[in-house]
Tab-separated table of C-alpha atoms and ligand atoms in Angstrom:
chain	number	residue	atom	x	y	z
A	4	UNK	CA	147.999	132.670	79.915
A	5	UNK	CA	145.546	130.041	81.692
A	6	UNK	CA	145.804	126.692	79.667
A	7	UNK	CA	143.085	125.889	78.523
A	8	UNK	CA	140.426	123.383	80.117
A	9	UNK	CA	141.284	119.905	80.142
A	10	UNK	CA	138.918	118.409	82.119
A	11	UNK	CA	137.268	115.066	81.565
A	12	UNK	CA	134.269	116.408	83.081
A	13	UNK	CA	132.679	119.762	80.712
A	14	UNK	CA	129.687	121.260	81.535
A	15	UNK	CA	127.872	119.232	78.801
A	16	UNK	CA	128.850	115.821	81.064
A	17	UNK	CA	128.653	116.864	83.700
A	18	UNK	CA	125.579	119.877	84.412
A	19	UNK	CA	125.624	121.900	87.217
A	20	UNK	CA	123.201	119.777	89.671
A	21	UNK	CA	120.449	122.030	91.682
A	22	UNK	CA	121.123	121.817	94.917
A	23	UNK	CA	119.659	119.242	97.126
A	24	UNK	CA	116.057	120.276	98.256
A	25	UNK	CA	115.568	119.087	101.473
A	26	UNK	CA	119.561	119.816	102.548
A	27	UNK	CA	119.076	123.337	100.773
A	28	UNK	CA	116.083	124.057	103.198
A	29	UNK	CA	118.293	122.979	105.991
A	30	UNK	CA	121.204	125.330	105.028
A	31	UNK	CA	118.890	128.307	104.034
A	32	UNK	CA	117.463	128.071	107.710
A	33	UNK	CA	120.548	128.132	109.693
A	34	UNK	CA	121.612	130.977	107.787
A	35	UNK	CA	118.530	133.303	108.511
A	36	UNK	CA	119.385	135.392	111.587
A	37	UNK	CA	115.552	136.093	111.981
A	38	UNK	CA	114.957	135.373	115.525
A	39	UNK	CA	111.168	134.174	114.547
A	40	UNK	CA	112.495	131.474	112.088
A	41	UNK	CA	110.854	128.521	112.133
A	42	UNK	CA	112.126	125.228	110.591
A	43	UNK	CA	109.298	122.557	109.329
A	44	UNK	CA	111.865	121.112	106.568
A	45	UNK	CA	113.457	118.032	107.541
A	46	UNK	CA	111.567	115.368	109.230
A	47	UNK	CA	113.830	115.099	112.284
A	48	UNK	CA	111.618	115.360	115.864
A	49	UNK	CA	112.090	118.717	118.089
A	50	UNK	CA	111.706	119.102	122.053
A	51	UNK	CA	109.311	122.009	123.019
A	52	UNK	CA	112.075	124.230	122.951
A	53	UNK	CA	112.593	123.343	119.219
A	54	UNK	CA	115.908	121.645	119.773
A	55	UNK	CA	116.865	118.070	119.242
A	56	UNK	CA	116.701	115.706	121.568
A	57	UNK	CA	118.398	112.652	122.837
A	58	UNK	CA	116.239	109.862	124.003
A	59	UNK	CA	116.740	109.080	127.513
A	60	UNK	CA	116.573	105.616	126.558
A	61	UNK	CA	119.755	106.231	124.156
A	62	UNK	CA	121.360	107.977	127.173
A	63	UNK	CA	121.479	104.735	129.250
A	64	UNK	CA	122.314	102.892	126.050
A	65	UNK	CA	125.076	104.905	125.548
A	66	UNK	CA	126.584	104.576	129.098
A	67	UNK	CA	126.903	100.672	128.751
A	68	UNK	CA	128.295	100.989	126.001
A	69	UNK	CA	130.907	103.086	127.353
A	70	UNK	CA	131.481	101.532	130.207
A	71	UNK	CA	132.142	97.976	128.298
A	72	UNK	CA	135.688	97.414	128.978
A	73	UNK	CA	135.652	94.618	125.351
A	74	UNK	CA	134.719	98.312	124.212
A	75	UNK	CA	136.841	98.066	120.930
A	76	UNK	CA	136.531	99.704	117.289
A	77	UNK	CA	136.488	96.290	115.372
A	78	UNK	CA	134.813	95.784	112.018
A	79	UNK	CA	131.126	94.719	112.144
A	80	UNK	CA	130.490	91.434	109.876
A	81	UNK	CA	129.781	92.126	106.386
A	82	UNK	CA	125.831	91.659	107.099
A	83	UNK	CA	126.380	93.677	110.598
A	84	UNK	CA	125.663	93.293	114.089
A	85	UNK	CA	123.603	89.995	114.347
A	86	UNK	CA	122.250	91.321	117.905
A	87	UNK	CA	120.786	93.843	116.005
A	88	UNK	CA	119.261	92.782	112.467
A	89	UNK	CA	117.913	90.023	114.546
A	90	UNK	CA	115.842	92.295	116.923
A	91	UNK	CA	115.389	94.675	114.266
A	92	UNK	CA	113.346	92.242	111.823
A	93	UNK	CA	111.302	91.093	115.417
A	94	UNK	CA	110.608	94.630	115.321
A	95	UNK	CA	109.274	94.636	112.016
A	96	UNK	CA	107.713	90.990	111.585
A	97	UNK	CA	106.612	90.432	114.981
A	98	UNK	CA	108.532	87.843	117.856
A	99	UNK	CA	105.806	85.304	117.166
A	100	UNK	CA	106.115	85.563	113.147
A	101	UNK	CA	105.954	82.454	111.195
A	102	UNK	CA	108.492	83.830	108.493
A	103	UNK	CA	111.214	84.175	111.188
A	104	UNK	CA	110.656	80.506	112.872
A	105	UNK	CA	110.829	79.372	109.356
A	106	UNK	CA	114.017	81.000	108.696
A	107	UNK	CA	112.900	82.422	106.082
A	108	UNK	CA	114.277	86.327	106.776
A	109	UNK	CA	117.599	87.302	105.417
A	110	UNK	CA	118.642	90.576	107.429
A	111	UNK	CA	121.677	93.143	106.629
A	112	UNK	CA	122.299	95.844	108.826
A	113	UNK	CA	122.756	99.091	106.252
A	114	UNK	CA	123.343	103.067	106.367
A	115	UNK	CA	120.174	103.727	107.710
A	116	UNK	CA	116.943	103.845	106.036
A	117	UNK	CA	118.734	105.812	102.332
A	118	UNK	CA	121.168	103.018	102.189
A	119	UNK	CA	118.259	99.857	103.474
A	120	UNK	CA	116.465	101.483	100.054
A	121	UNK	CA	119.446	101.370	97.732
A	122	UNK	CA	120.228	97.682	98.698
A	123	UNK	CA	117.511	96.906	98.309
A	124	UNK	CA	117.170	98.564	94.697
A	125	UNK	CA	120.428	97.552	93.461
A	126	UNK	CA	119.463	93.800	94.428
A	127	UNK	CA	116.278	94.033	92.311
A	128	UNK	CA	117.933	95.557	89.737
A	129	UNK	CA	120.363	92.575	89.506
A	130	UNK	CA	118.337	89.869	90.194
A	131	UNK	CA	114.602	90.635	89.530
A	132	UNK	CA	114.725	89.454	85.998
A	133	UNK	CA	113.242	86.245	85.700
A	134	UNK	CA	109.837	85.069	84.170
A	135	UNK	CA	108.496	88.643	82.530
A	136	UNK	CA	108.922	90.534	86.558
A	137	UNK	CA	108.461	94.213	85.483
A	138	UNK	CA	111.379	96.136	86.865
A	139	UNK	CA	109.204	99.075	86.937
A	140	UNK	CA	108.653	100.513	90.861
A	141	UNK	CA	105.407	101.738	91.452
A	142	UNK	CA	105.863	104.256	94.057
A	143	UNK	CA	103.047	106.649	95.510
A	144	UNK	CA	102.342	110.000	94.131
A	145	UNK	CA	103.459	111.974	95.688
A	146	UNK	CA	106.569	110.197	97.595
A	147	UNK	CA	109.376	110.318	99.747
A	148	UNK	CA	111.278	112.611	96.851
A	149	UNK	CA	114.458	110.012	97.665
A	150	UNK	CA	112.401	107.175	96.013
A	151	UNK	CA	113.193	108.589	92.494
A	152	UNK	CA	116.370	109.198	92.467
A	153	UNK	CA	117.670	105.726	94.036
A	154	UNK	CA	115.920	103.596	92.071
A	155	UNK	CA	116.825	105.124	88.935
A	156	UNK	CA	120.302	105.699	89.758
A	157	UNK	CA	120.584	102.026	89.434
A	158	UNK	CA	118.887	101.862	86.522
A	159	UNK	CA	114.980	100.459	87.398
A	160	UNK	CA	112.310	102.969	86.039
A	161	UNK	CA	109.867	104.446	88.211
A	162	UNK	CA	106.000	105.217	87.795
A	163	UNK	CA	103.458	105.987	90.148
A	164	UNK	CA	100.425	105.223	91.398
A	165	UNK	CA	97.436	108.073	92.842
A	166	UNK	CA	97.701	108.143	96.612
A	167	UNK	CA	96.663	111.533	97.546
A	168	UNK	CA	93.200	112.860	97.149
A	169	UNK	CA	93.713	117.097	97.015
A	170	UNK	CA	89.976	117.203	97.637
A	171	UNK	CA	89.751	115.486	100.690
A	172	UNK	CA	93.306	115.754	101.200
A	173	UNK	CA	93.055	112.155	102.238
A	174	UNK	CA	94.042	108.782	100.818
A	175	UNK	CA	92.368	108.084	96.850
A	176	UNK	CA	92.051	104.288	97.269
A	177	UNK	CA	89.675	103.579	94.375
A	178	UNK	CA	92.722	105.364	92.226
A	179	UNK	CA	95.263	103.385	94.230
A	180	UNK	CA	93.680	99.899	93.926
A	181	UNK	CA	93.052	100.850	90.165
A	182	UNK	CA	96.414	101.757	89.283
A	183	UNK	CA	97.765	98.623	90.804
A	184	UNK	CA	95.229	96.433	88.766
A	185	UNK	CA	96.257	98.215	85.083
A	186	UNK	CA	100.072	97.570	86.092
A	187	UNK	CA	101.677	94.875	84.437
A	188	UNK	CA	102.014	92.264	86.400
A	189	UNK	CA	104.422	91.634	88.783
A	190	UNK	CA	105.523	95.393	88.473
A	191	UNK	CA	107.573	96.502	92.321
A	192	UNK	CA	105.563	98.476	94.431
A	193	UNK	CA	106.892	100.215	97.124
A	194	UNK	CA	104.630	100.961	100.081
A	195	UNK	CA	105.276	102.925	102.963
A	196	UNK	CA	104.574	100.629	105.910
A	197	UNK	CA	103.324	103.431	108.076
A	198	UNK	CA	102.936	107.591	108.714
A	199	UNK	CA	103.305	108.043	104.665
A	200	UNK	CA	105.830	110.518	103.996
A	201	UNK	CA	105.117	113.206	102.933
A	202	UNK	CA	101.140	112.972	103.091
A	203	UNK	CA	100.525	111.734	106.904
A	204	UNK	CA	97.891	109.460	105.335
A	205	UNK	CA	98.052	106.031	105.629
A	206	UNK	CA	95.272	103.408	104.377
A	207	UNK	CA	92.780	101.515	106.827
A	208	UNK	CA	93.263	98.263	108.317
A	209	UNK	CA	90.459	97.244	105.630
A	210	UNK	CA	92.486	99.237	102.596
A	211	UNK	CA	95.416	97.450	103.333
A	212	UNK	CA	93.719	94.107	102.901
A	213	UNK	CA	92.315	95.193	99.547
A	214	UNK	CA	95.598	96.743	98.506
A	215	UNK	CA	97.116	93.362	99.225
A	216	UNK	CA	94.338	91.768	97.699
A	217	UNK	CA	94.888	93.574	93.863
A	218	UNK	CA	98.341	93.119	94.495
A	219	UNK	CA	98.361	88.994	95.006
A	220	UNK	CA	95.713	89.186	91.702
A	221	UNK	CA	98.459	90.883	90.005
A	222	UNK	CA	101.536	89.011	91.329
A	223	UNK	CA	103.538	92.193	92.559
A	224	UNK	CA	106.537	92.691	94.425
A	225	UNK	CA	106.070	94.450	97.723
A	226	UNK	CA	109.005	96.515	98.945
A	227	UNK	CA	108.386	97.931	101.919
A	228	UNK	CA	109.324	101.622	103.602
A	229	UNK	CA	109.238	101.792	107.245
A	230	UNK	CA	111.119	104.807	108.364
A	231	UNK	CA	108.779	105.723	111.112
A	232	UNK	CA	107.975	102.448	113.061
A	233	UNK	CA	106.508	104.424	116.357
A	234	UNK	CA	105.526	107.595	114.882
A	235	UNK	CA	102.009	106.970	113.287
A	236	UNK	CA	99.982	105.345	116.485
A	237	UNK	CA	102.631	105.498	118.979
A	238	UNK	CA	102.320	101.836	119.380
A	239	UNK	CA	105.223	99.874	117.539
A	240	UNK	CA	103.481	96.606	116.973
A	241	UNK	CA	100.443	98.460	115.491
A	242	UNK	CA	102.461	100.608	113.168
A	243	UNK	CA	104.074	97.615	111.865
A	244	UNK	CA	100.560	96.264	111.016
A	245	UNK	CA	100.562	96.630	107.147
A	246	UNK	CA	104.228	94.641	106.605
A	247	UNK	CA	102.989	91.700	109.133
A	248	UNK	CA	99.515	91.195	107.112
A	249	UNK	CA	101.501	91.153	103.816
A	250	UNK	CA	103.684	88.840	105.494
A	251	UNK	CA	101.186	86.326	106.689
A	252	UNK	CA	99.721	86.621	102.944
A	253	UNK	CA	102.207	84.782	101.922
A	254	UNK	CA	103.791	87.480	100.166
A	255	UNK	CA	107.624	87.392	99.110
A	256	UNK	CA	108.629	90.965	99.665
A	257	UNK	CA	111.602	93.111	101.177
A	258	UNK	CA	111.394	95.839	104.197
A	259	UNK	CA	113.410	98.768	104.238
A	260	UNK	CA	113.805	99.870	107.939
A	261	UNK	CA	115.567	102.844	109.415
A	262	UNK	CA	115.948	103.830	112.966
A	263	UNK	CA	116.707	107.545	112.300
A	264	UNK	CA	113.259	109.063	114.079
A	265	UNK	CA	112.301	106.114	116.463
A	266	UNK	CA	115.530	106.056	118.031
A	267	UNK	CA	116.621	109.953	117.318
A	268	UNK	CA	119.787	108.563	115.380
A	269	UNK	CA	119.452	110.352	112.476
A	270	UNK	CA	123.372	111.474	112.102
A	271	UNK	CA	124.557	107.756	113.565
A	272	UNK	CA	122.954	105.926	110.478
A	273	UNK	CA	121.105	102.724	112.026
A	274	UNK	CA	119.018	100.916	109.883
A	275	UNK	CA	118.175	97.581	108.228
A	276	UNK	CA	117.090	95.796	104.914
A	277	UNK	CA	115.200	92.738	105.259
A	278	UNK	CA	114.277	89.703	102.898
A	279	UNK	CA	111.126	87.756	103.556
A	280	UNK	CA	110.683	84.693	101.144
A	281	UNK	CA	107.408	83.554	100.366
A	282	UNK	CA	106.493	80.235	102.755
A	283	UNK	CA	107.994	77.138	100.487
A	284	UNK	CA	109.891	74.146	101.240
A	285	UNK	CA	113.024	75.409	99.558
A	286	UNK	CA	111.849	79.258	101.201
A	287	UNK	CA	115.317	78.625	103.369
A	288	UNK	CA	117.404	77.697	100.601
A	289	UNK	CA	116.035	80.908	98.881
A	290	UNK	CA	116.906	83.000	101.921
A	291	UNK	CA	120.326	81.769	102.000
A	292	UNK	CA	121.298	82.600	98.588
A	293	UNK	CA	119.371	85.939	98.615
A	294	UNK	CA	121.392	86.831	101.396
A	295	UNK	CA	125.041	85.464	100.082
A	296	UNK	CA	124.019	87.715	97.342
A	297	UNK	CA	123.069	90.688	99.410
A	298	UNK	CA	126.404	90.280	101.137
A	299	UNK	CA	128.577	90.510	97.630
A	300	UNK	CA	126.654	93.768	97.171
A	301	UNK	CA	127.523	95.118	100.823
A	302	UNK	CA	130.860	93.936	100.660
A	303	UNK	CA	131.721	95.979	97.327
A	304	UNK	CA	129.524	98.841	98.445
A	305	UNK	CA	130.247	99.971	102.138
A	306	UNK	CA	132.191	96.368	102.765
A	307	UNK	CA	130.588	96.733	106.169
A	308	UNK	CA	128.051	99.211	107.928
A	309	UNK	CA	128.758	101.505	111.248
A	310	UNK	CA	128.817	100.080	114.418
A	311	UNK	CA	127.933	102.721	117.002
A	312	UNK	CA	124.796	103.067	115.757
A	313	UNK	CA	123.337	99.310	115.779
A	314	UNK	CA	124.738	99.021	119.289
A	315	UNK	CA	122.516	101.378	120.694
A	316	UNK	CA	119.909	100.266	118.845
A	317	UNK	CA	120.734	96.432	119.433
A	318	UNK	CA	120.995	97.623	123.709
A	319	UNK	CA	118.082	98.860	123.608
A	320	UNK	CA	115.952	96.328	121.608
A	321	UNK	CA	117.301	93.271	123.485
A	322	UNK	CA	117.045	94.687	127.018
A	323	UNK	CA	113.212	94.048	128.247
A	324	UNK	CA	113.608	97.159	130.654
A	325	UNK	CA	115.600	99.438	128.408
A	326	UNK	CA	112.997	98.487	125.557
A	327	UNK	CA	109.941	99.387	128.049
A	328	UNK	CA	111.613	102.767	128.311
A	329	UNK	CA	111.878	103.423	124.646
A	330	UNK	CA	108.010	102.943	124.081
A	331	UNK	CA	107.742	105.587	126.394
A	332	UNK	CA	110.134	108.018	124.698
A	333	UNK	CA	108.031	107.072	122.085
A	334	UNK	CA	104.552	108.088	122.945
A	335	UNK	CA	106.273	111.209	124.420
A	336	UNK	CA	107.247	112.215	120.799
A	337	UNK	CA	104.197	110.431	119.135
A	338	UNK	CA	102.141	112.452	122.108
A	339	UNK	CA	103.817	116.172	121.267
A	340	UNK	CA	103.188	115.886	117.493
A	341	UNK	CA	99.585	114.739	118.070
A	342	UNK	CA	98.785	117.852	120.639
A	343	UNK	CA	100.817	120.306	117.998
A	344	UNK	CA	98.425	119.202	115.760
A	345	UNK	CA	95.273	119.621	117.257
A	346	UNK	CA	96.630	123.516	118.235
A	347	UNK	CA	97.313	124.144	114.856
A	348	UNK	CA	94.200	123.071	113.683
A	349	UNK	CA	91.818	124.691	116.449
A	350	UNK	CA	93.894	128.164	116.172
A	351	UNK	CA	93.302	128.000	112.450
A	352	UNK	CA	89.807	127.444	112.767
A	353	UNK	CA	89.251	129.710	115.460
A	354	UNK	CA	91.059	132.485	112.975
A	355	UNK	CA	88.858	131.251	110.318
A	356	UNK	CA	91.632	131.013	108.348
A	357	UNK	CA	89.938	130.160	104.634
A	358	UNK	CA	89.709	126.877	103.633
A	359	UNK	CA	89.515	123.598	105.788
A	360	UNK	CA	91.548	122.317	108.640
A	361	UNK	CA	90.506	119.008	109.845
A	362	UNK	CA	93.170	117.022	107.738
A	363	UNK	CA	95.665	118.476	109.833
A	364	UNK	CA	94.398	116.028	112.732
A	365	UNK	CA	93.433	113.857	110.766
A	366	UNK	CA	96.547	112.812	109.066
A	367	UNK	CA	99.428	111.074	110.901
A	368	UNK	CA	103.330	110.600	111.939
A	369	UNK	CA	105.780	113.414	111.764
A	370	UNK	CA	104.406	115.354	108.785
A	371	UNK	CA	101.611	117.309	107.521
A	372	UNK	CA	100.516	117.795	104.264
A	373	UNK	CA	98.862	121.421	104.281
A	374	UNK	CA	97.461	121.883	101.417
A	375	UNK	CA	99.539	125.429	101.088
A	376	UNK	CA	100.378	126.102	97.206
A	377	UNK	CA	103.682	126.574	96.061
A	378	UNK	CA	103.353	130.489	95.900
A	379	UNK	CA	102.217	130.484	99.886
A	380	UNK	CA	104.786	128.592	101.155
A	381	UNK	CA	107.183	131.083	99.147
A	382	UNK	CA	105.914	133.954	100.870
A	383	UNK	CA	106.249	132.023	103.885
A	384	UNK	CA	109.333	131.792	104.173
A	385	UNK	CA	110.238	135.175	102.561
A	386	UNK	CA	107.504	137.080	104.237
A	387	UNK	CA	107.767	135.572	107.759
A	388	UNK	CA	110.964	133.156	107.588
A	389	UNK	CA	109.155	130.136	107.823
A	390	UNK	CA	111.208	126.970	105.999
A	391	UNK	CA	109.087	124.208	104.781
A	392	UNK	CA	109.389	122.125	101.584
A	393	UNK	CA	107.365	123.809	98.363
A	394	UNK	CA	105.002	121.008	98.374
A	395	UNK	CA	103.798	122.259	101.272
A	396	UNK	CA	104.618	119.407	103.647
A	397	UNK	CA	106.042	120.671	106.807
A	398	UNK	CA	107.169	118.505	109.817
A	399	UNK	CA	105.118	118.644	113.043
A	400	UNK	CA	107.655	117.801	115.307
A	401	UNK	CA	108.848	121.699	113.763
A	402	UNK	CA	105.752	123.505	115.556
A	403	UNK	CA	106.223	123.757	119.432
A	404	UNK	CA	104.331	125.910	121.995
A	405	UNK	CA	106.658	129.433	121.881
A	406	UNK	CA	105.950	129.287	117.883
A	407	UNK	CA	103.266	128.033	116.902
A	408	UNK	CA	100.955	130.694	117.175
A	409	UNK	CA	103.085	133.011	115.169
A	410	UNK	CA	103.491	129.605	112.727
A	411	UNK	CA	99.400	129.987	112.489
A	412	UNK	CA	98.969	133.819	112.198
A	413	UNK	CA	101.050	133.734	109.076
A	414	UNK	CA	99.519	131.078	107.334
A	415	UNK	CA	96.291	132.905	108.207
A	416	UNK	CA	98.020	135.944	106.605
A	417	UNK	CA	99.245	134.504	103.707
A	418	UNK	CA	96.079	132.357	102.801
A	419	UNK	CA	93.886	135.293	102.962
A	420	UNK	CA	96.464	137.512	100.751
A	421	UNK	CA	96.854	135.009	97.928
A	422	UNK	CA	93.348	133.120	97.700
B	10	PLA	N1	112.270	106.601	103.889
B	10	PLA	C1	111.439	107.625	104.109
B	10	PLA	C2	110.014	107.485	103.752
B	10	PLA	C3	111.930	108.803	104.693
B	10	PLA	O1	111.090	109.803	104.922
B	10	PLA	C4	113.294	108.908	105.024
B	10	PLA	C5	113.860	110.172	105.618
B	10	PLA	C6	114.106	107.786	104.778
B	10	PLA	C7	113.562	106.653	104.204
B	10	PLA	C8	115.563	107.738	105.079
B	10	PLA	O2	115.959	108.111	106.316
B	10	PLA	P1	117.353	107.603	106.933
B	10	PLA	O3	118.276	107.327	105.796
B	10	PLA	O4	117.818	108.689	107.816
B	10	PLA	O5	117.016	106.371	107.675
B	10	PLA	N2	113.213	111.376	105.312
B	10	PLA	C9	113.620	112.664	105.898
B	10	PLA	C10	115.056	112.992	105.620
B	10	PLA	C11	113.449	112.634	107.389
B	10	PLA	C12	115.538	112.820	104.219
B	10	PLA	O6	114.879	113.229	103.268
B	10	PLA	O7	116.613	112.264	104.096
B	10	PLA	C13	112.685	113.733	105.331
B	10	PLA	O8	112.677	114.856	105.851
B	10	PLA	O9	111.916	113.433	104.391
């Protein structure tokens, strides 16, 4: 006879957990042997043969790192490659920023975007305590689905603010700006810096100056999401826009940065959590401590981050010529999502597929929000073995020339059979 169960761990501790959304998607795909799948789940970019693709850039970045003969497996520093966080936060701030001649950025290299957001929680949830700050985050509804669970694994409670109109399927900034003026003050608000995810809408040059203006009424915490640098305008410095005007507002606020989809290093983990203190005579002192802080939490965490990663990024970002090179991978991806785009939208239009279709061009970066109800993108991907998450975001970089007219015919069929 079987003993019986001893575990620590019943079902009443420890529930069966669903299955991870966006990795489920993944796994359901590569198991369909339909040879007219088509994957628009995870927001990693596609070549017009829908297969992943290695910069050219990160080619040549690879080979000298190769051919280094210091070439060694060493531990990074706790904080990481300094050739990289250093170029990295340039990225982000700007080379001429005031904040970084100040010294007033602490930078810590970190697993990618995921693990620039978790530092970054777990440090406000330590530290953002004094003077009645509002741990609350205020994150956009909807959001990266990623947001909720990180910052209240660590214990900080999240709400939301509107961000997406379903009327106009673009951004509700009078609900936005309202929601941010009711929160208590100096609640956390995390913004995504550019090409929202999963919407594709992103506020105005003029938005962003009112968002910032509610938010200095209100004394809240930015914390920034900037995942796809590159990806909304195809121009780095003006996707970076939002985070530098904040900056030179003098707020105090923290940037989560990943280089998964501007450098295609998804699997290699690249990515970066900066500080930015507030400009103050003691703003350096502040910086230092923030960051001996930040490196206690590394240390016990990951003790230090992967290296391979940050050296191609740090090659490429501190060679002028290599760096020219990457802008031009970049308008090259920027460039295919932008023309998949307009096909989808003019072969839905021409179909006269029900319903609207400009927001598809309209909106920006890697994804689009559709629009498509819960029950449609079900028979999607049951009816014609399209994979795309049940909000009905898919990811443009997904959609290539040899599919997307079959991609288009079935949401024509499946809009007209469920309306
Ligand atoms: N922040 C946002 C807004 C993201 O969309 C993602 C990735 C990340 C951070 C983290 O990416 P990183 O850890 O690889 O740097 N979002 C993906 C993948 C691409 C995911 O969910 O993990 C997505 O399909 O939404």
């Amino acid at each position: 006879m079987a003993p019986l169960s001893t575990t620590s761990f019943p079902a009443e501790a420890v529930p069966q957990a669903p299955e991870d959304p966006l990795f489920g998607l993944m796994r359901a795909y590569k198991a369909d042997e339909s040879p007219n799948k088509v994957d628009l789940g995870i927001g990693a970019y596609r070549d017009n043969n829908g297969k992943p693709w290695v910069l050219p850039v990160v080619k040549k970045a690879d080979d000298v790192i190769r051919s280094d003969p210091d070439l060694n497996h060493e531990y990074l520093p706790i904080a990481g490659l300094a050739s990289f966080t250093s170029k990295a936060a340039e990225l982000s701030l700007g080379a001429s920023s005031a904040a970084l001649a100040e010294k007033r950025v602490a930078s810590v290299q970190t697993i990618s975007g995921t693990g620039a957001v978790h530092l970054g929680a777990l440090f406000l949830a330590k530290f953002y305590k004094v003077d009645g700050a509002n741990r609350t985050v205020y994150v956009s509804n909807p959001t990266w689905a990623n947001h909720n669970q990180i910052f209240t694994n660590v214990g900080l409670p999240i709400a939301t603010y509107p961000y997406f109109d379903k009327q106009t399927k673009g951004l509700d900034i009078q609900g936005m700006l309202k929601a941010l003026a009711d929160a208590p003050e100096r609640s956390i608000v995390l913004l995504h810096a550019c090409a929202h995810n999963p919407t594709g809408v992103d506020p105005s040059p003029e938005q962003w100056r009112d968002i910032a203006e509610v938010m200095k009424a209100k004394k809240h915490f930015p914390f920034f999401d900037t995942a796809y640098q590159g990806f909304a305008s195809g121009d780095l410095d003006r996707d970076a826009g939002a985070i530098r005007y904040f900056v030179e507002q003098g707020f105090e606020l923290v940037i989560a940065q990943s280089f998964s989809k501007n450098l295609g290093l998804y699997g290699e983990r690249a990515g970066a959590f900066h500080y930015v203190a507030a400009p103050a005579s003691d703003a350096t002192a502040t910086t230092t401590r923030v960051a001996s802080q930040l490196a206690i939490l590394q240390r016990s965490e990951i003790s230090n981050p992967p290296i391979y990663g940050a050296k191609v990024a740090s090659t490429v970002l501190n060679d002028p010529a290599l760096f020219a090179e990457w802008q031009e991978n970049l308008r090259t991806m920027s460039g295919r999502i932008i023309a998949m785009r307009e096909a989808l939208r003019s072969k839905l239009e021409e179909y006269g597929t029900p319903g609207t279709w400009n927001h598809i061009t309209d909106q920006i970066g890697m994804f689009s929000f559709t629009g498509l109800s819960e029950a449609q993108v079900a028979k999607l991907r049951s009816d014609f073995h399209v994979y795309m998450t049940k909000n009905g975001r898919i990811s443009m970089a997904g959609l290539n020339t040899s599919n997307i007219e079959y991609f288009a015919k079935a949401v024509d069929s499946v809009v007209r059979g469920t309306q």
